[in-house]
XYZ file of C-alpha atoms in Angstrom:
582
model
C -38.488 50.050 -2.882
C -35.955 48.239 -0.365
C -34.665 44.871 -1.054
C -35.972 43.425 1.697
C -39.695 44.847 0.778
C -40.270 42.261 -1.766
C -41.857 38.841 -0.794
C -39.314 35.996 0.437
C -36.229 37.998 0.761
C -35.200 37.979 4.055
C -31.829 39.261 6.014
C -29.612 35.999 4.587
C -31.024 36.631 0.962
C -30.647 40.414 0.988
C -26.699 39.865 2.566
C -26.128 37.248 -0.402
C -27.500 39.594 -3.038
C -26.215 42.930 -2.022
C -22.984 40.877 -1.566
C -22.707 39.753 -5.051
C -25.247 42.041 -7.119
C -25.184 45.074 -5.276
C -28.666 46.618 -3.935
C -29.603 48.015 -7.531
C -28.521 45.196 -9.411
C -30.193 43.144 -7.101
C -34.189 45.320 -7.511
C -33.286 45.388 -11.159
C -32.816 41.486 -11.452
C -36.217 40.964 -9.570
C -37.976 43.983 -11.257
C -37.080 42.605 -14.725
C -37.533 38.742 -13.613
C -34.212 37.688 -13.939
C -33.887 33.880 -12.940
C -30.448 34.009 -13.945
C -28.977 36.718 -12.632
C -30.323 35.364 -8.800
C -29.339 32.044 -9.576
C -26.120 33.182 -10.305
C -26.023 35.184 -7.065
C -26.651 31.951 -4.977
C -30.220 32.316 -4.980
C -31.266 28.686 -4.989
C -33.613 28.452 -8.303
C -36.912 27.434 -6.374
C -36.853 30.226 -4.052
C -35.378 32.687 -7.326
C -38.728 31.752 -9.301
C -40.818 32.123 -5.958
C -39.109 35.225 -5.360
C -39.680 37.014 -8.827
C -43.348 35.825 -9.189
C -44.155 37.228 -5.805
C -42.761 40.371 -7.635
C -43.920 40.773 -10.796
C -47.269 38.972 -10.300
C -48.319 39.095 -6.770
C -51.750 39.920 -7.424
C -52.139 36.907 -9.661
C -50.741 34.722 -7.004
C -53.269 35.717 -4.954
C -56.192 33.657 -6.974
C -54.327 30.730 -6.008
C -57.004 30.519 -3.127
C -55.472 26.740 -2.036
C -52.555 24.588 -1.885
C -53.958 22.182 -4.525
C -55.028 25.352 -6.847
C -51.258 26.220 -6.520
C -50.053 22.216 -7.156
C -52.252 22.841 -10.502
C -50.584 26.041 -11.437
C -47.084 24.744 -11.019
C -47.361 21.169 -12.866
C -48.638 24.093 -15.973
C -45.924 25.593 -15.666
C -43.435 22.516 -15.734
C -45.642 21.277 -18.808
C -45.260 24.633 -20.842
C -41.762 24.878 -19.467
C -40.953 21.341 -21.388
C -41.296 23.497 -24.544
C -38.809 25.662 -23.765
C -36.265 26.376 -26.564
C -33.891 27.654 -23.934
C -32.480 27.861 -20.280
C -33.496 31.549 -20.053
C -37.170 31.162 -21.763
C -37.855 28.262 -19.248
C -37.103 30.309 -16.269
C -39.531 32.939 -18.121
C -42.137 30.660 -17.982
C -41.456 29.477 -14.573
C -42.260 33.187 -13.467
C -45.344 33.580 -15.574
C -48.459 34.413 -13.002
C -52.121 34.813 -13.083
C -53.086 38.122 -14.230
C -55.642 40.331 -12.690
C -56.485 42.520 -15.907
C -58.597 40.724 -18.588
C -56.829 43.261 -20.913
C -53.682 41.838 -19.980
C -54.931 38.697 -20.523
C -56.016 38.877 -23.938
C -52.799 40.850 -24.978
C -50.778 37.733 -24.086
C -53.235 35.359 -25.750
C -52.397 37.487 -29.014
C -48.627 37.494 -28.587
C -48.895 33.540 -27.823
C -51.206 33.297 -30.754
C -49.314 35.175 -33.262
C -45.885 33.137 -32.086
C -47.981 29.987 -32.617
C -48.790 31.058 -35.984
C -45.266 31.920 -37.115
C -43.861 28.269 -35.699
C -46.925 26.406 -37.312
C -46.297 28.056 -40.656
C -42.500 27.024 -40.538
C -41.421 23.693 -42.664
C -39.634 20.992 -40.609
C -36.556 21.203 -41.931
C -36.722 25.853 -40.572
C -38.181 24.212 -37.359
C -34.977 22.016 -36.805
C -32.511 25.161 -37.647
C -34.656 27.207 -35.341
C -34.209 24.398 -32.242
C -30.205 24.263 -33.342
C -29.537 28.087 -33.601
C -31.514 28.091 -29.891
C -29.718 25.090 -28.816
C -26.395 26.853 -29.421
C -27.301 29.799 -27.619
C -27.654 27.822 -24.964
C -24.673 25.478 -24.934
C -22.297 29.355 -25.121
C -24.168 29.946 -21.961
C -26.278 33.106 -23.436
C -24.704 36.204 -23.255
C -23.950 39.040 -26.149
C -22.006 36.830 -28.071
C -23.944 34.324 -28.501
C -27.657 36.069 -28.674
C -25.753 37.979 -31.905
C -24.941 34.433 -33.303
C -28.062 33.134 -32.363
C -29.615 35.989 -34.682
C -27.356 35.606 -37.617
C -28.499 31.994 -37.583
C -31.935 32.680 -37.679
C -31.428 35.454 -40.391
C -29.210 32.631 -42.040
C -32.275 29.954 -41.843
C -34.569 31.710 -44.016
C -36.972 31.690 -40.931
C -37.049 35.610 -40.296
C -40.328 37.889 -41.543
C -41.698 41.200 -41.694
C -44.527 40.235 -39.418
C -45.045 37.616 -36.660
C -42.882 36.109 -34.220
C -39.835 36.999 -35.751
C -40.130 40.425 -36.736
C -38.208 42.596 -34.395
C -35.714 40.441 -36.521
C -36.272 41.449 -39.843
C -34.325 44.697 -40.724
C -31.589 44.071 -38.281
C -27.856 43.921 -40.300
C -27.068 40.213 -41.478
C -23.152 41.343 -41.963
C -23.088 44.134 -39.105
C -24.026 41.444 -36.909
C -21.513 38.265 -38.334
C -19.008 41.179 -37.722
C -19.679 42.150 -34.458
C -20.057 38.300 -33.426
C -16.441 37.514 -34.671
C -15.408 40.622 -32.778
C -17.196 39.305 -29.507
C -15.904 36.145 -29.787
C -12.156 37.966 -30.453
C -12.113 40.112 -27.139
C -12.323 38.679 -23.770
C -12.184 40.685 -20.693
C -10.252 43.076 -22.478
C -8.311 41.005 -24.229
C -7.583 39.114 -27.921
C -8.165 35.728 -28.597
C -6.170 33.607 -29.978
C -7.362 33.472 -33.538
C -8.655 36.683 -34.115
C -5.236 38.025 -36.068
C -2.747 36.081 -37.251
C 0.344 38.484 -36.944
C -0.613 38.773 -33.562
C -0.960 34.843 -33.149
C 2.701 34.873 -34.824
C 4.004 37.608 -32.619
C 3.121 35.614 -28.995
C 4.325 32.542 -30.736
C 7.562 34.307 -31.160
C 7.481 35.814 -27.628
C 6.611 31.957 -26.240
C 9.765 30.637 -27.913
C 12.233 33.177 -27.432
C 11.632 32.873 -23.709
C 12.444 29.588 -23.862
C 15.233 30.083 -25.230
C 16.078 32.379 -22.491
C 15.428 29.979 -19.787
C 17.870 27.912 -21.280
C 20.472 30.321 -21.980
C 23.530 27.843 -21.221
C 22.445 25.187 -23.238
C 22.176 27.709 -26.368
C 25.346 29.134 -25.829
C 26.816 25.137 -26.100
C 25.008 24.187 -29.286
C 26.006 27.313 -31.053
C 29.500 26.170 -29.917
C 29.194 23.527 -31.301
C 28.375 24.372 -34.369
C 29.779 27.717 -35.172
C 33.344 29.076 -35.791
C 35.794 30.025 -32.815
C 35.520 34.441 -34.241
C 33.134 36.647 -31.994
C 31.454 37.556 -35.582
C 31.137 33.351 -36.005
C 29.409 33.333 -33.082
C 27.238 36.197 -33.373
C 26.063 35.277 -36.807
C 25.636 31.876 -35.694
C 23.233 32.939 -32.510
C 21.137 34.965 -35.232
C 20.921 31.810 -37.103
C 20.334 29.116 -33.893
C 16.973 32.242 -32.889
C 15.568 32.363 -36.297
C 15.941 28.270 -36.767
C 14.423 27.868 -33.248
C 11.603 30.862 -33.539
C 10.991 31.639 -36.514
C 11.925 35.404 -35.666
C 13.068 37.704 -38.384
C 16.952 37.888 -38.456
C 17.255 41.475 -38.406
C 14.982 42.073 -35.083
C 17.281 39.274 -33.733
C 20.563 41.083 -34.909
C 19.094 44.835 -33.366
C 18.708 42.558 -30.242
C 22.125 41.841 -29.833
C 24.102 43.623 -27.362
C 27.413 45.776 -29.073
C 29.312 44.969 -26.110
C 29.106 41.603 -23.400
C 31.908 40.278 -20.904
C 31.547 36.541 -22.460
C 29.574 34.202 -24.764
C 27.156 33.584 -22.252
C 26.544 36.842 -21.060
C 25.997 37.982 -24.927
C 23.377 35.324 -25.316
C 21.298 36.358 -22.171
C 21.457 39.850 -22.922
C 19.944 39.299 -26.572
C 17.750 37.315 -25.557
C 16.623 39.594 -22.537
C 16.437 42.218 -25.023
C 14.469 40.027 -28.206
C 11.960 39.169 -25.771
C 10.961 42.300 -24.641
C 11.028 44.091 -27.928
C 8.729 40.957 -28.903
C 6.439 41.891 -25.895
C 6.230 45.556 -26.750
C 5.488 44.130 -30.600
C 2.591 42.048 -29.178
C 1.312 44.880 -26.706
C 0.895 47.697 -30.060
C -0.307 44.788 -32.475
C -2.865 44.126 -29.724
C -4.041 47.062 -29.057
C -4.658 47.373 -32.824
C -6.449 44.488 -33.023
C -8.516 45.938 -30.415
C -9.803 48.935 -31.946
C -10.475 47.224 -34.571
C -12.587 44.742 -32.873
C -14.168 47.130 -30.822
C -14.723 49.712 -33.985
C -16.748 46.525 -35.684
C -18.848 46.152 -32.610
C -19.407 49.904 -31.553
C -20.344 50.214 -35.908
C -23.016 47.643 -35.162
C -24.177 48.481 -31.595
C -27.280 49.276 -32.018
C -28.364 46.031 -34.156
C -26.280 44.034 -30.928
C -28.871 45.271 -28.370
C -31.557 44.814 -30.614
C -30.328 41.051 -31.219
C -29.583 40.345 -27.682
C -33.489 42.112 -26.672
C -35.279 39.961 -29.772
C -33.524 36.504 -29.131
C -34.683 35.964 -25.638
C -38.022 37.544 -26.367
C -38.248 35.367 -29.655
C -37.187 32.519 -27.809
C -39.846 32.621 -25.067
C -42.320 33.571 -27.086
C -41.978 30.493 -29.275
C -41.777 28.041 -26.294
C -45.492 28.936 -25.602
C -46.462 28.523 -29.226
C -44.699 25.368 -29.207
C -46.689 24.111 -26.120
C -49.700 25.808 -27.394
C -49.514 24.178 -30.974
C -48.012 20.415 -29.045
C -51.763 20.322 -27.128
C -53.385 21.863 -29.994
C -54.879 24.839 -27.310
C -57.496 27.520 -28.132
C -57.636 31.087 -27.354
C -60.510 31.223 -24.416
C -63.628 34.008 -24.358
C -63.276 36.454 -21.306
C -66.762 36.167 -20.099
C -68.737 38.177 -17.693
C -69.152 35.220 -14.882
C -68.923 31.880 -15.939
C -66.806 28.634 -16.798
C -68.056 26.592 -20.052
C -65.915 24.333 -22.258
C -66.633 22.128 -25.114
C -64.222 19.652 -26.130
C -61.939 20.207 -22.948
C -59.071 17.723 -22.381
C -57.295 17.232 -18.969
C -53.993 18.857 -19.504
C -51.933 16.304 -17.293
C -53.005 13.124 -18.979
C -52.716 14.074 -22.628
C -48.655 15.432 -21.466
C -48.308 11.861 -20.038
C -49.497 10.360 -23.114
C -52.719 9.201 -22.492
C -54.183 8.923 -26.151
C -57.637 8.061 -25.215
C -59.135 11.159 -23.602
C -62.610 11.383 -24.223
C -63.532 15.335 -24.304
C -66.348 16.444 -22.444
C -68.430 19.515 -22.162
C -69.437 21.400 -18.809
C -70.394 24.793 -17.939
C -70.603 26.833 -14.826
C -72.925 30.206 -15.114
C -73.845 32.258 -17.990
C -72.355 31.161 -20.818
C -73.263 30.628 -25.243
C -72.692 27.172 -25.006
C -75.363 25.694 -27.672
C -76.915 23.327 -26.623
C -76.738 24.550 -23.351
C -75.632 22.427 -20.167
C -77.755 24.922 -18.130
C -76.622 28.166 -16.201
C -77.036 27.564 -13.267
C -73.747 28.670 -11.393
C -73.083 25.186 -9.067
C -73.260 21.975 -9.434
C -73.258 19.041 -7.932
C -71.141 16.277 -9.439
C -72.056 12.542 -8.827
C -71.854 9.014 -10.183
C -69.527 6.277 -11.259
C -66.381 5.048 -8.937
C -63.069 6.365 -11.088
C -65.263 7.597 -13.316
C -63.468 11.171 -13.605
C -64.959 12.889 -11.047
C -61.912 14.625 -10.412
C -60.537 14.597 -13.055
C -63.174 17.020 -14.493
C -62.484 19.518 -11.876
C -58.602 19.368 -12.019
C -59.193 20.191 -15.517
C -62.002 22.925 -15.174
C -59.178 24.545 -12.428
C -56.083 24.388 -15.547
C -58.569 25.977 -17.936
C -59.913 28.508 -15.703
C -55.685 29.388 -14.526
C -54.460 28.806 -18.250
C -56.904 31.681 -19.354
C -55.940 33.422 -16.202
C -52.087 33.614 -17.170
C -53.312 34.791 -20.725
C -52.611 31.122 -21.958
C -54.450 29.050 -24.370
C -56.698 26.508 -22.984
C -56.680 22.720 -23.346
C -60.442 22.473 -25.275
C -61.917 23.628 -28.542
C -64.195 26.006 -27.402
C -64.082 27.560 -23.820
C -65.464 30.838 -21.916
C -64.066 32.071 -19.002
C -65.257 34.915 -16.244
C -62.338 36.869 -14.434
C -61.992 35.101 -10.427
C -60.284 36.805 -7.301
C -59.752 33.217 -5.948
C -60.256 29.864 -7.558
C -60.583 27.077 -4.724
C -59.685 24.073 -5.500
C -59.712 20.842 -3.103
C -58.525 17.576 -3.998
C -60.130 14.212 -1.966
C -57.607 14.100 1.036
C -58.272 10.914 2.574
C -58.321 11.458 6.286
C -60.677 11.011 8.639
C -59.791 13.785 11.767
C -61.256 16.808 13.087
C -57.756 18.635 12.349
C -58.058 17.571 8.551
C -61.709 18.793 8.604
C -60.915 22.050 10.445
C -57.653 22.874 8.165
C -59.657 22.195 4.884
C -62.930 24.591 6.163
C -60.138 27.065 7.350
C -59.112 26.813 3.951
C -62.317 26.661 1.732
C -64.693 29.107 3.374
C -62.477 32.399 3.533
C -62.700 33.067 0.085
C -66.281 32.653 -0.259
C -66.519 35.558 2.905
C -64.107 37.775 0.836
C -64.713 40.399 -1.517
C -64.528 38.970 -5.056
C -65.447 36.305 -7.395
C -64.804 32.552 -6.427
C -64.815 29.587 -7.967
C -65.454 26.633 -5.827
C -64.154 23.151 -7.233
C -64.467 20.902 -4.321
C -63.875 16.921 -4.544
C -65.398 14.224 -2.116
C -66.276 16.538 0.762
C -67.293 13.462 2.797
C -64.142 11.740 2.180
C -62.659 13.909 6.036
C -65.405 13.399 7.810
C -68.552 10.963 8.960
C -71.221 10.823 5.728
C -74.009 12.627 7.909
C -72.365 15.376 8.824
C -70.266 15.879 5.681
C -73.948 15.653 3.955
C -74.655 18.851 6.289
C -71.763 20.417 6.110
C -71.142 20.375 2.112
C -75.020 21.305 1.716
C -73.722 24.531 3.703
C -71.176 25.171 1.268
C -73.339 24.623 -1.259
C -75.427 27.421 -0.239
C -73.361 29.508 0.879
C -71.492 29.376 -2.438
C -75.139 30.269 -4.141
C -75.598 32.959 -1.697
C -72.216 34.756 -1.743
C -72.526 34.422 -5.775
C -69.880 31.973 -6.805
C -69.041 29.227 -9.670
C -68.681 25.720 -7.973
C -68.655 22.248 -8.553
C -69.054 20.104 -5.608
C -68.080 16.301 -6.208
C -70.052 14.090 -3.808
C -71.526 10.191 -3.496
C -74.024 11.899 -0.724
C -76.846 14.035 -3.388
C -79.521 12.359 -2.077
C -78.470 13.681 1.011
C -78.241 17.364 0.176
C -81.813 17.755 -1.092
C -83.356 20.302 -1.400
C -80.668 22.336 -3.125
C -80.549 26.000 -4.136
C -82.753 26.869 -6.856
C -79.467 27.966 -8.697
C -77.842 24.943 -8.190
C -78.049 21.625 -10.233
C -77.381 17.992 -9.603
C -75.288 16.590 -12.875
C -73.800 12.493 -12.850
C -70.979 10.853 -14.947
C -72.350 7.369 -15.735
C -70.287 4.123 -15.755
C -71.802 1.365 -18.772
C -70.077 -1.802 -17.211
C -66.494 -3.443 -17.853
C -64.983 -4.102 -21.085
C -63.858 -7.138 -22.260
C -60.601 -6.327 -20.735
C -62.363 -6.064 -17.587
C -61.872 -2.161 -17.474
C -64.434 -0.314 -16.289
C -66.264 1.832 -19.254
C -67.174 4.783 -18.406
C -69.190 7.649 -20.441
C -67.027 10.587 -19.210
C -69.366 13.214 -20.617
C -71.562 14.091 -17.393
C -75.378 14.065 -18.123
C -76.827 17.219 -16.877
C -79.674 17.177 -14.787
C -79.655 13.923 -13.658
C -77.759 11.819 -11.005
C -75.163 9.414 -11.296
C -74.446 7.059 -8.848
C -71.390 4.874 -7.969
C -71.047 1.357 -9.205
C -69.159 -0.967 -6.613
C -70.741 -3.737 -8.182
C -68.544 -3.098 -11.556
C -65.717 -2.769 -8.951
C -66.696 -6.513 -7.653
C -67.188 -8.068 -10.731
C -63.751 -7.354 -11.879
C -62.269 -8.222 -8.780
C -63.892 -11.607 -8.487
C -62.924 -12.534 -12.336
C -59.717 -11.752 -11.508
C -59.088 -13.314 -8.154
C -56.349 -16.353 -8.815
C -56.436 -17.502 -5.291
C -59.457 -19.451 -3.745
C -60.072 -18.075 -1.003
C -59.515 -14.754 -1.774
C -62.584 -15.414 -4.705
C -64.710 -16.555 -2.285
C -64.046 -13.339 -0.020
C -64.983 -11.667 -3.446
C -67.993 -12.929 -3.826
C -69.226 -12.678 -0.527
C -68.637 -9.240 -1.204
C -70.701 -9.525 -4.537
C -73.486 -11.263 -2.382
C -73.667 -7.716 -0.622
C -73.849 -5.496 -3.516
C -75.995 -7.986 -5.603
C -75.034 -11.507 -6.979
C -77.259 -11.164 -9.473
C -75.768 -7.614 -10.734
C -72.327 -9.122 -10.400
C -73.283 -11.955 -12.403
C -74.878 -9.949 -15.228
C -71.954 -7.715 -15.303
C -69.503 -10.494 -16.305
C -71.644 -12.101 -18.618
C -71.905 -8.865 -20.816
C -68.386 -8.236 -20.824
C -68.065 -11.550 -22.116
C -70.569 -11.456 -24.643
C -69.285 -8.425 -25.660
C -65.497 -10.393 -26.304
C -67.430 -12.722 -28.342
């Protein structure tokens, strides 16, 4: 395949890549998902991730039917991607796409589930010297080096079995590997460390100092002057003396520098010097390339355990980042069903990550499904009742369940069954009342109902982009359409009395609001009733806005509003959410 075959590389892209990768450096890094390696490039990281999902999941993409099923599938991602233990497993995640093979599917549900297990059954203290050994991986920037230190720590922590998460681990060479990490960390492009031997370390010392000394040759030759007897052997013996004071150089390497015969002081002193030095240099270059083989002996000797290390630790890593997400939301392992959607005990993903702690779970179910008792199978619905009553909420969450289970990710409920879609069209309530809006959202909803495939429909306040009697008409056509073409949908919608009669395969279902607390918050019964057909309540709405209006006047515009939807109602209202305080 070409580079510029795959999805969002373009002429600019392909020039930058083949410019710093190469062309099959480049297909390898997007074949194998490699965030890094484009990033590196000058791939700008959104358009990397874009780039490699296109490529490794394109299929999957393609259930992402609308822009507000896509907006759901990336604020998963940045959730699970949270958990990440590292730079690398993040991007990992950040690639992860729907899959079109149930298989596939439930193989990743297992991996995830058997990483889960192996973090879950770790004490808090292994947990913490898992998160540091990953932590320091990170910090040395990844690489051989550090994925072999990464594993000795983890060997080190006590963390490591024969099965689970860690096992491609297990039998890998505790002391092979600390070996071949010290002897990674010693070479460097070729090179020796500082560090890694300490007669080299003393030989470049010497090398540093002695060339200082020969920079300064004149002012040598005056302090041995100084200090030494007027004979030529005074002097010599003296400059073997002044060297070894100011380098610590043996005296006989500094005495078989020393030139037999020199025209002056001076020019005796620069030609020993001249000469120490580079003896020094050729001492440093053997005693280097010693080192070297050495180094390179302990990591060819252990070469095999290295890849395996370097392999396991970024596999390890990601694999825990999606048990730690998994285990943080306490998630469950979804049934592959043959066409439906039914949860018990589901919980929107989005609040409980921004800390909402009172999320009231709720069952719902779409098609045919085990759910006992049974919400009914029909396979659409139509979803009515209370003002913020969590409407929408119910369908943003049916959408994460229905694309967690998709990416072979647990799913945020205790019980949940899940058919296999081609598209999943979701549609928030876009507040705008044009005929573009309207056109743009049918040109967006209807095609995948027309197309081969399985659908799910999850629709939100059709009415909301155009007038009430024809959105009444229009979303009854969906409706049926939906029921004719064989698709899972829930329609949210103020205007049910206005779609009668519905498909006989279709239901009506209402989330009920109870009145205002004594906080004046509206209480609402989450759980939908099935069956029967919730309406909004403006006059809870009113109530709470006229017992909190400070101003006058702007009470007295309240409660001509309160007049409209009944004084009477209104009144009622804030009397029980009174008597309730007391």
């Amino acid at each position: 395949m070409r580079l510029e075959e795959y999805w969002g590389v373009g002429p600019k892209t392909r020039a930058l890549l083949v410019e710093e990768l190469g062309v099959d450096a480049a297909i390898d890094a997007i074949e194998s998902a490699d965030v890094r390696a484009l990033v590196d490039a000058g791939v700008p990281r959104g358009r990397a991730t874009r780039i490699l999902r296109r490529a490794t999941g394109g299929a999957g993409m393609d259930v992402l039917a609308t822009s507000d099923a896509r907006e759901v599938y990336k604020e998963i991602l940045s959730i699970a991607g949270s958990f990440a233990l590292t730079d690398g497993a993040a991007d990992a995640i950040h690639v992860l796409t729907p899959l079109s093979d149930v298989d596939a599917m439930g193989e990743r549900l297992a991996d995830v589930e058997a990483a889960r297990a192996s973090w879950e059954a770790l004490s808090s203290e292994e947990r913490s010297a898992v998160e540091a050994a990953f932590a320091t991986y990170d910090d040395a920037g990844g690489g051989e080096k550090a994925a072999v230190e990464a594993a000795v720590a983890l060997l080190d922590a006590g963390v490591v079995r024969e099965d689970g998460v860690f096992a491609p681990l297990a039998d890998l060479d505790r002391e092979a590997l600390a070996d071949a990490a010290r002897a990674l960390g010693a070479l460097r492009e070729g090179r020796v460390a500082p560090g890694a031997d300490d007669r080299l370390d003393a030989l470049r010392e010497h090398v540093a100092d002695v060339e200082t000394l020969e920079a300064n040759a004149a002012s040598v030759v005056e302090e041995i002057r100084e200090g030494s007897a007027p004979t030529a052997g005074g002097f010599q013996d003296a400059f073997v003396d002044h060297v070894c004071a100011e380098t610590g150089v043996d005296a006989a390497r500094v005495r078989d520098a020393a030139p037999t015969e020199a025209r002056d002081a001076t020019d005796f002193v620069n030609e020993a010097l001249r000469s120490l030095a580079g003896d020094l240099r050729e001492a440093v270059d053997d005693r280097e390339r010693e080192v070297r083989v050495d180094l390179q002996g302990a990591v060819a000797d252990a070469r095999e355990d290295v890849d395996r290390a370097v392999a396991a630790v970024d596999d390890v890593a990601f694999e825990l980042s999606l048990a730690r997400f998994a285990a943080a939301f306490d998630l469950t392992s979804p049934s592959f069903v043959e066409n439906a959607v039914a949860v018990e005990g589901a919980r929107n993903l989005s609040l409980a990550a921004g800390g909402e702690e009172s999320l009231q779970p709720v069952r719902y179910a779409l098609g045919e499904h085990s759910l006992a008792p049974p919400p009914g199978q029909q396979r659409v619905s139509v979803l009515t009742g209370a003002n913020s009553g969590g409407k929408t909420t119910l369908l943003e969450t049916l959408c994460q369940v229905v694309l967690l289970a998709h990416m072979g990710l647990p799913v945020p409920a205790d019980r949940a069954e899940v058919g296999r879609f081609d598209s999943v069209v979701f549609h928030r309530r876009h507040a705008s009342f044009n005929a573009g809006v309207l056109e743009s959202t049918l040109r967006n909803v209807v095609p995948p109902l027309t197309e081969e495939g399985r659908t799910l429909m999850l629709v939100d306040e059709f009415e909301a982009i155009t007038e009430p009697g024809s959105a009444a008409d229009l979303l009854h056509g969906l409706v049926t359409l939906s029921v004719e073409k064989a698709a899972l949908g829930t329609f949210v919608t103020h205007l049910a009395d206005d779609l009668e009669p519905l498909p006989s395969t279709a239901r009506v279902d209402g989330i009920f609001a109870e009145g205002l607390t004594p906080d004046l918050e509206l209480e609402v019964d989450y759980q939908p009733r099935f069956g029967e057909v919730g309406r909004s309540t403006p006059e809870f709405i009113v109530s709470r806005l006229v017992a909190n209006a400070d101003d006058r006047a702007e009470r007295s515009g309240f409660e001509t509003l309160a007049e409209a939807v009944g004084h009477e109602v209104v009144q009622r209202t804030l009397a029980d959410a009174r008597w309730t305080e007391s």
